[in-house]
Structure formats: C-alpha cells, structure tokens
Amino acid sequence: MVSKTDDIPASVPNGNPVDLAREGEIANSKDTSKTALKDPCACGHRGDTVVMNGVAGHDQAEEADSKQDGSADAEDANEQEVIVIQDTGFTVKIQAPGAEPFDLQVSPQEMVQEIHQVLMDREDTCHRTCFSLQLDGNVLDNFAELKSIEGLQEGSLLKVVEEPYTVREARIHVRHIRDLLKSLDPSDAYNGVDCNSLSFLSVFTDGDLGDTGKRKKKGNELEQIDCTPPEHILPGSKEHPLVPLQPQNKDWKPMQCLKVLTMSGWNPPPGNRKMHGDLMYLYIVTVEDRHVSITASTRGFYLNQSTTYTFNPKPANPSFLSHSLVELLSQISAAFKKNFTAQQKKRVQRHPFERIATPFQVYSWTAPQSDHAMDCVRAEDAYTSRLGYEEHIPGQTRDWNEELQTTRELSRKNLPERLLRERAIFKVHSDFAAAATRGAMAVIDGNVMAINPGEETRMQMFIWNNIFFSLGFDVRDHYRELGGDAAAHAAPTNDLNGVRAYSAVDVEGLYTLGTVVVDYRGYRVTAQSIIPGILEREQEQSVIYGSIDFGKTVASHPKYLELLEKTSRPLKVQHHAVLNEKDTAVELCSSVECKGIIGNDGRHYILDLLRTFPPDLNFLPVEGEELAPESQKLGFPRQHRHRLACLRQELIEAFVEHRYLLFMKMAALQLMQQKANKDKTAALHDTSTADAESESKPQALEASEKVPDGTPTSPTSSESTLTLDDAEAMTVSESSAPENQEAPADLKSAVPTANTSGTHEPSAAERQNGGCDSPLEDPKSREVVLNACKAVGSISNTSFDIRFNPDIFSPGVRFPDDSTDDIQKQKQLLKDAAAFLVSCQIPSFVKDCLDHSSLPMDGATMTEALHQRGINVRYLGTVLEFVENMPAKAQIEHIYRIGISELITRCAKHIFKTYLQGVELTALSAAVSHFLNCLLSSFPDAVAHLPADELVSRRKSRKRRNRVPGGGDNTTWASLTPSELWKNINSEAQSYYHFSLQCESVDQAVEKYGLQKITLLREISLKTGVQILIKEYNFDSRHKPAFTEEDILNIFPVVKHVNPKASDAFHFFQSGQAKVQQGFLKEGCELINEALNLFNNVYGAMHVEICACLRLLARLNYIMGDHPEALSNQQKAVLMSERVLGIEHPNTIQEYMHLALYCFANGHLSTALKLLYRARYLMLVVCGEDHPEMALLDSNIGLVLHGVMEYDLSLRFLENALAINSKYHGPRSLKVALSHHLVARVYESKAEFRSALQHEKEGYTIYKNQVGEAHEKTKESSEYLKYLTQQAVALQRTMNEIYKNGSNASIMPLKFTAPSMASVLEQLNIINGIIFIPLR
C-alpha cells in the first residue's frame, strides 16, 4: 500500500490515509488538485481518451452521492478501503487421509471453497473431490469467508474428511479424474474448448527460468551454447516454413494411464441396485488390456462382476473398495499407478499460467493431425449440451438477463464494493459470451429448433439456454431503405458498439441487453439476453420510447428522457425533438431507432442502439448537401453498401477535443485584444478574480484523464499518461500551450465558468464561487465566450458543449419547424466531423507511423491503431492512397504492405462469407480448401473435389422447406476459379474501399506489393475462423493445388462482445505509469503492484490488461536492478500473452524480446538466443523481414551473438539491422549511427580494423551533424575512432615486422578481446530504450 503522506492531496487532513483509488483519479497532478475528482469510467476504447464538455469521464449526477463527495464519509471509506487491502494472510495446517500434514498460506477474504480448489490441484491430494474440511470436528461451510469462522487462526489444523457420494458428486469425481488424465494433453486447446489455449514458451526455456532454473543454470560456460539458428531464421532467407510455429512439446507425448474410461452401457442403475447405493457404472480398459466394470456407490468405487453383455452388479473378489477412483485403479493396474504419478508430477511442475483457463476462448488457426480418442465426458457433454444446461447450477438453465442486470445493480460506494461488482460483471459477461457462442454454433449447425419453424430459414429466430438468436439477414424488408442485407449485416456490430458505450457510461437504472455477435460458417448470428415478458407481448405495445418503424411513429417517456439525459453528455448526444405521424413534436435524447421497453421486472431497458453515434457523411451521399472541401477533394461523399455508416466514438471524442483547443485559442486571442484596450484599474480587478479562480481552474480541466494543453496547466500533463491516443491533438496542444500562457489570468477568469456551467453537478470551481455565473460579471468576457462558442459549434452560448443529433439525415425522420436553425448547425457539425477525419486523423495516423510511435505488425494491430484514432476500416483505401502519395513513402512501406494485405484479405472474407452460405455440410472442407486454393495457390486451374457420389442421396427431389441455414444443396461453389476470385477481389476493393488493386492473380499481388503467402494465409484464417493442418504448403507449385480437403481441420466462430473493465485498477495503473514517467520509480512500482492486485481481483489470473501490467512491472524491476524478479514477471507476461492473445500475436513477439533481454541479464545466454530466434521466426510469419521492428530484433540477436563470440553470424544480423534502420529511419538517423557503431565493434573483435573504422566514421558523422561536437555521444564516438586507429596501426606494424623478419620476428602480443558481458548488456539496454535514471 502506498499511503505516503507527500501524496495526500491538500484537502485531506494529514494523517488520514488517502483513498488510493481516488489518488489515481486525480488525473496524476497532485500539486494542482485540491479536491479529489471522481473516476472517469474505463470505457471500452481505453480510458485515456479525453471527454471534454467540462466533466470528467462519463460522470453522472447520480453518482455524486454514491461516490461520497462529502468529505466526512469519504474519510471513513478511505480508512476502510485501506484496511481491506492490507488484510494479511495466515497459515493453517491441513491433514488429509494417508498424507503428511502440510502448511497452507490463506487470506481472510478467501472462501473455504478456495481451499477445496487448492487441494484438488495439489499433487498428493488431487484425486479427492468429495470431502469436507473440519475444524475441531465442526464441518466448515463451503461458502463462508475464512475471517467469519470462529476459532480459525494462525496454525489451526484443518482435517480433510471423506464424505459419502451422491450421483452429482460421483459425476464431478469422474470428470475431475478425466481432467487430471488429460491435463498435459493439448487437444482441448487445438479444438478451442473450455477456454484452453496454447503456450510454447516452456519449449524454449526448457524449465530454465525462475525456481526450477537453479539446478540447470549453465552460467557463462560459452562452449556449451549452440548458437546456430535454423536456416529459415537467417536474414535474407526466402523460405518461411509453417511447422516451427508449433514446436513439439515433449511433455505432450501422453503417457497412457488407461486405454478406455467411459460410462457403462448398464447405466442408470435399476431400482433395486439404487437401494444398495449404486450411483452409476463405469467401464474401463487398463493399459495391460484388462477389461473391468466399476460401480460408483455412495461409499466409493469398487469392481463389480458385470461384463459387456451380462449385468452382474455384485462386488468382485477382491472388490478394492476405495473412496477415490485413482486409488482403485492404482491397485488393479501397475502401469496406471506409475504413469499417473509421473503425469501429476509433470502437471504440477508446469507454470500455473500454462493451465489456467482464459476468460474468453482463443482459437488456434493451425493444429497438428491428432488421433481422436474415446472420451466419456466429452461424449456426455455432446448429448446434454443441446439442452444448454450449465453443469454447476443444479437443475435449471441460467437466467442470463437476471444475472447480467443484477450484477450491474450491486453497490459501488467504496473500493471493495466496486471490486466485487466489477468482478461479478466480468464473470457473468465471460460466461455469457461462452454460452452465446456455443448457442450460435448450435443454431447454424441445425441443432436448435426455431421458434417460428414455419417461416423460411433466413427469417427464423431461436431460443436456447435463455438466449435469443437471430440471423443477420434483412427480415421483412426492415432495412430495405438502408441497404437490405448489407445493412442487416452491419447493424449488429453497430448495435454492439452502442451497448459498449452505454454500459461504459454505466447509468444507474438504465439497462442494456447482453449482446454477442458471432460470425460462423458465413452466417452472422446475434445473441441477446431476453427481456422478461417480451415474448408474451406484441412489440408495438411494449415499446414506450423510440420508434419501431424508423421514425414514422415515435413515442417518448419522461423516465427514459431523465435516464438518457445522463448519458447525453458523455456520449455527446443532443436532446432534440422529432415529429411523429400526427405532426406533434416528441422529445428524444437518443436516435429514433433506440427503443425503450419496461420489462416485467420493472427495469428500463434500451435496445437497438445501432445509431448511438452520428452518421458518417463521407459515406452517406445526401441530395442537395455539399461536404467540406477537404472531403470533396478526396472524392467524398462515396456510395456505401448501406446507410448505417457512422462515426466511431473515438473520433467524436478527438473531434470534440480538437474543437475545445480551438475554443480556448479563440477565447485567449480575443481576451488579449481586449486586454490591450483596457485601462490599468480594470486589469487589477481582473487579476484578483483570477487568483480566486486559479486554484480551482486546473481541476475543472484535469477532470479528463488526458488534459489538452491548450489550458494553462503544465504541458507535460498530457504526455504523462502513456497515452496511445490521438497524437494529432498532442501536436496541436504542444504548439498552442505557449501562446495561451501569455494571457493566463484573463483566460482563467473567463473560461472555468465556460467549462463548469454546463456540468450537472457543482464542480470544485463552482463550490468555491457559490454558483455558476459569478465570474462572468464582465459582459465583455461573456461576449468573448459567446463568440468562441458560436465559432466552434457549441450547443450552449455560455460554455463549451458540443453534442450531435444522431437522427440527422435518417430517412423518415422529420423535425419540427422551429428547430430549423439548430438542424442546420447540426448538419454543419457533421460535415466538419467528417472533414476532420480525413484532414486531421488520417494524416496524424500516417505521421505516427512515420515517426514509429505507432508500429502495427499485422492486420489486427493496424485495425486497432486506426480505431484508436477513430478511423473506420472502410477508410482503408483512403489511408493507403494517402501513404502512396507521401514523399517519404519508402519509410512507411511496411504500413502500405500491411494495409494492402489487410485490404485483400478483407475483400476475400466478404466473398468467402456468401460463398460458404451456399455450401452443404458434407462438402464444407472441400469448399474451404477450394477457396484457399483459388486465393493463394499458383496452380492455375484449381478444380474442386465434389463429395463422392455414394454419399449423395438419391432422393433429392423432395425439397424440404425447413432446412438448417447451412443446408444449401447446390454445388455452384465448385465452379469458382482463381481468376474469377481475383476479379471479384479487385471489384470488391474498388466498390467497398474505392481502391484499385489491379492484380489478376495471387502471384501478381505478391510480386507487386511484396506480400508473403504465409502471411495472407494467416490473415484470412484468423478473419474467417478456418483452422488448417500444420504442415509445409507448396503455394507456388503450378502442377498441383496447395490445399486438399484433408488440410481443413475445423471452422471456428469469430466472436465480438463487450469487454467489461476494471476501472479502479486501471486508474492505479495509469497513476503508476505517470509516476514512472516523472521518475518516481519506487512509488510507480508500488502503484503498479497495487493495480496488479486489483486486476487479479476483477479479471482473475488471465487478462490482456494484466499482461501489460506485468510487462511494465518487469521493466521497472529491471531498471531498479532486480533482474531475477524482472525475469519472473516477464515470464508470466509472455505466457499470458501467448494464452490470451495467441502464440504469434505481435504483442507476444514483443514480450519474447523483453524476456530475452532479462534472460541475458540473468546469465541464461542460450535461452536468450532461443527466445530471440523464436521472436524472429514469428515476426517472419506475421509480417516478413522488411519491418522497422525487425531492426531492433536483429540488433538484439547480433549483440548476444557478439557476446558469445559468434562474430560472423553476429555481423549478418547487425548488418541487416543497419540496412533496415537506414531504410525506415533515414540514413541520418541516430538509430543508424548506433547500428554503425555496433557493426564496428564486431569488426574490431574480428581484428578487421579497416571495416570497423569505416562504420564508426559513418556513425561519427551522423552524431556530429545531428547533435553537435560537444555532445557526449559524439565525443564517445571520436574516442573510439582514435582507439581503432591505434589498433589498426599496431596491427600494421606487426604485419610489417613479420614480412621483414620472417618467422623470427619479435611480435608484440595484440589485444584481441572478446566483449565483456557487461558491455554487451549495456548496448542491449541502449537499443531497447532502457535508460537508467538516478532514483529520486
């Protein structure tokens, strides 16, 4: 805990520990803040986006009381929060039957159940599931917290007592044993079930890290290290094999414990046997080939006398009655005993992160050929899962809606409550996403009965496991005017974005539906939780707010207006009126499509949020409307597939922030002009007002997490949080700060009110002023604000407040006559926002790529980078054209290449979607392999293999009406040819992205744009969910196609869902980052550790954000000199990144590089090399060699090889890094100078002084030109040049001596030194951007 007194904001009386969560919320500026601000929400789009309009984040008036603004109860809560976090653990002794007692460290908040879990995982007690824990003979309640148990203290002895079985317990036991038997088997991860996913780190580290590493550490014995990389990893290698992507893990060679473990055909026990306590029967074949039948009874497991064909339930002799199945099997099979013990040893040695389930399923796009083994549990699941019963809730399906809404209603007054609430929300969401995915697959696979079976397939709707499923087709011409099926396909994702936004704002009393969008086998399925009572009513009578016919009839409701009003500021939605069918004005605070329904549970639900954000006019041509010249110049407006194209939330926020800076600038300029005309007395009076205000001023602005520096606060505040956001705003802000600082006093007096008067709750400034209007006494400053407001399009005349009307340009929506002016303003605002996207955001994205502050490596990271700046992917063509016309195009060639490959694979995905819809199930693998051949194989006439005739039914004539969605009988898919597919891709690129590709075949595309087929294969597989066999594919053969139907192993769903956030943890993380940036490493480290605890509290052990936390923590450990700790944290980060993001995700590649550095620092040289080689291989697959990040990777590899005296190899990598750096950073960059120096050092070690001198001179010239003669880098370089010259001269002398005197020359021994590890590490730190700063 970090309640250091110097960090306590002044308003808290000293000595009281400050509420840390609050401390993180004071937008990282402890000096200026006087009152703690409330926390902005952690929205789906990263919390560091600015939300202007004068309020922090998405705050609501309601929350003011719930988040204790009153200081008195805030202090109680503070004390309470700190106490809760500081609860310390204690140790208890545990005695299990037949085992030695052992100590277990527990914490008071844990439940008894968590001790159960630990025991079921421990090597010596893992085979027990049916037991109770007893303290002094009293059974402990499973769901009690340890602190509530009387008499439980340090050193208490807990006894494990075996309990009688029930059918449920016996099932759980068999399942658990099966899980233990399969614990090392990766097939669940390949099949994408039960949140298992792959991790390969242990293959490369060989147990070389952390505690297990002590006995194997080889130290610096160089001769043991084999440094030669495989051929395909060397720079310039042309082949990119696929097989090394999944190296063989020797632990996975399964040791067979049993041949068969399955439910017996004699289940369930007949009545008379039930009365003898029989629960169920198992059939087992041991490794020794002994067939046995086992009874599970209330007392345990024993052998009975049944065989396959005769039922004889009497106990065998001996019956080996055992409470645990493992004990029984160990007695009858020696092989089982030996292998099971060995397997459990291995299981517990694995890193926990290799086996913990991830919160959301991650699918692998490649898998090896695996044998399908008999598995009783999987078989049982397949029978029961269509009912959708969830195992752990006895006897009923889960009421998803109730669970989702109840968790939202949990109290959130203080930190422990908020943690509990966020944890519950996250857990239910991840369960719901998993259930919805299973259901959507069942719907498309035809395993669910429709609720309207009489209608044609496209129109059917389904209910499974209390989730409602609908297909993404335009049913009943609902979207006819908006683009038909294209609109119906886009609407679910728009709706999901709306749900994301509203649930991030988190208004009490306003409810959204659980929503998951699943793309599977060419169909888009929307899964939603069900509003209680909605199925019994007609839609017309239940909608009491909004419109069900796109604005012809509109209803409104005061309660909805009140609730939506609270979201209007954070979401920038303008309160407006529209006309209904009777021409009366109806008030709305959302788009007309947004419907309000009060469920039978009395909750106010909103649904159909597809137009939460305003339309994107660049893709919505409207007759009689002219766009801004910036848009027109680029050929907008363009016709789009549908009329639902809307702007992203990130864009809206960037635009508002941009306008806010304009507003501040204008006000400042006008005030300066006024100031020049003022007399002295007025000036004096003015500054006094300013002083009264100045204390509160910064807060009103710092309410948002990234402060625009157009305000008189310090220019560093926006960079201090490591924002990944809108860099364009930063550049504006840096340039605008100085000019505003010329007139701070006046600006302060005029603007805070402008800022605060629009808020719903009194902010600090208002409380001090006792109202809203006091500082605007001066009519002139009021006029200044009014002019500035008008100029930036604010909806208020006294304060900066920009909001959008989402109904503008919606067909069918009419507005009252008296709002014509307002509508004109809104139209102008939309045109400005559309122009802002193309004139500011796209150039700023390209600029970030140019200065390498944004480094996308593949399609997904590029999409993410575009989205962070609010650029939709439909602008990809525009972005590519912008890059193409850049003078410095060579320096962002990698962006162009990634963009082109993304464009091609997205076009292919669009075509693949409709292609798959016409394929019947029996031909699915043939169809997919045929499509991939047409897309990627050089074989010119790819012919499809139709399924063999003996399978095709003779009775095709009787067409059934009610077919499953995937039941197309046609074989048109088989007639696709490569040239036709590429023609379609070209036309799709033209019509959707307005980009002309001009490629007639895959080879032409590869040639023209420098693409790699393996990269294209990865991208298309990830986008479509296809899983292929891992083997070497010969794409370039002109004689046979690359893929056969046997190569297509599976097709997975692609799932989109809401990601609930851990807001408190996120604020800690941000304040930690800010502290680190200011140089307070220790405090930063403590805050980030605290964030890690809170993240774990909310998300469990595995999550992307925890991964970022661990990475930063490892880096801090490293900088502060704790190398072993850095290694341990980074190992966790790598494992987590592999498991949560994927084994070859760009993020994982980065984590591997960091881990290699810390391995090197800890003396694990061979491991460091293996990790770097792995990273290089992955990067070759993901984006190829030609990428700026490759230079860093190769410099790392070159340095380590130099350290182990592999000079020639080292040079290959370093010279490649030099070439890439020169290409991407320009020949005069400091990075290039450093590259030259590294190459020179290797040449020096090889005693090739001429080459060394040549490189060092290049470096010296760059330093001299860039940083001047006096800079330390230039001096170092010139010293090194002198040293090299001396060495060269000495060498020359020796050579001359030898020539002159022959063999009897007296030779001076020359100094050839291998570089010291310390010097190599120092260079590694420099290239990886790690600078050791003196600790403050």
PDB file of N, CA and C in Angstrom, residues 127 353 452 536 590 670 738 776 782 804 811 1054 1077:
ATOM      1  N   HIS A 127      -6.560 -36.321  -6.236  1.00  0.00           N
ATOM      2  CA  HIS A 127      -7.549 -37.323  -6.645  1.00  0.00           C
ATOM      3  C   HIS A 127      -8.786 -37.301  -5.756  1.00  0.00           C
ATOM      4  N   PHE A 353       0.270 -20.533 -15.249  1.00  0.00           N
ATOM      5  CA  PHE A 353      -0.305 -19.781 -16.364  1.00  0.00           C
ATOM      6  C   PHE A 353      -0.447 -20.635 -17.616  1.00  0.00           C
ATOM      7  N   ASN A 452     -40.032 -19.955 -34.829  1.00  0.00           N
ATOM      8  CA  ASN A 452     -41.017 -19.769 -35.900  1.00  0.00           C
ATOM      9  C   ASN A 452     -40.680 -20.720 -37.038  1.00  0.00           C
ATOM     10  N   GLU A 536     -44.144 -12.539 -24.486  1.00  0.00           N
ATOM     11  CA  GLU A 536     -45.605 -12.688 -24.387  1.00  0.00           C
ATOM     12  C   GLU A 536     -46.339 -11.514 -25.027  1.00  0.00           C
ATOM     13  N   SER A 590     -31.921  10.374 -27.874  1.00  0.00           N
ATOM     14  CA  SER A 590     -31.151   9.299 -28.493  1.00  0.00           C
ATOM     15  C   SER A 590     -31.642   9.268 -29.926  1.00  0.00           C
ATOM     16  N   GLN A 670      -9.054  36.707 -28.213  1.00  0.00           N
ATOM     17  CA  GLN A 670      -9.962  37.846 -28.030  1.00  0.00           C
ATOM     18  C   GLN A 670      -9.669  38.543 -26.704  1.00  0.00           C
ATOM     19  N   PRO A 738       2.164  27.595 -25.413  1.00  0.00           N
ATOM     20  CA  PRO A 738       2.851  28.836 -25.091  1.00  0.00           C
ATOM     21  C   PRO A 738       2.001  30.064 -25.373  1.00  0.00           C
ATOM     22  N   LEU A 776     -18.581  35.626 -14.588  1.00  0.00           N
ATOM     23  CA  LEU A 776     -18.855  36.268 -15.866  1.00  0.00           C
ATOM     24  C   LEU A 776     -19.551  37.604 -15.665  1.00  0.00           C
ATOM     25  N   ARG A 782     -18.129  37.719 -21.321  1.00  0.00           N
ATOM     26  CA  ARG A 782     -19.257  36.894 -21.714  1.00  0.00           C
ATOM     27  C   ARG A 782     -19.365  36.879 -23.239  1.00  0.00           C
ATOM     28  N   PHE A 804     -24.033  15.867 -30.666  1.00  0.00           N
ATOM     29  CA  PHE A 804     -24.524  15.554 -32.009  1.00  0.00           C
ATOM     30  C   PHE A 804     -25.952  15.039 -31.946  1.00  0.00           C
ATOM     31  N   PRO A 811     -33.415   8.553 -42.945  1.00  0.00           N
ATOM     32  CA  PRO A 811     -34.596   8.618 -43.809  1.00  0.00           C
ATOM     33  C   PRO A 811     -35.844   8.439 -42.945  1.00  0.00           C
ATOM     34  N   VAL A1054     -16.089 -16.494 -35.089  1.00  0.00           N
ATOM     35  CA  VAL A1054     -15.358 -15.252 -34.781  1.00  0.00           C
ATOM     36  C   VAL A1054     -16.323 -14.427 -33.939  1.00  0.00           C
ATOM     37  N   GLN A1077       6.952   7.956 -15.262  1.00  0.00           N
ATOM     38  CA  GLN A1077       7.408   8.949 -16.229  1.00  0.00           C
ATOM     39  C   GLN A1077       8.025  10.160 -15.557  1.00  0.00           C
TER      40      GLN A1077
END
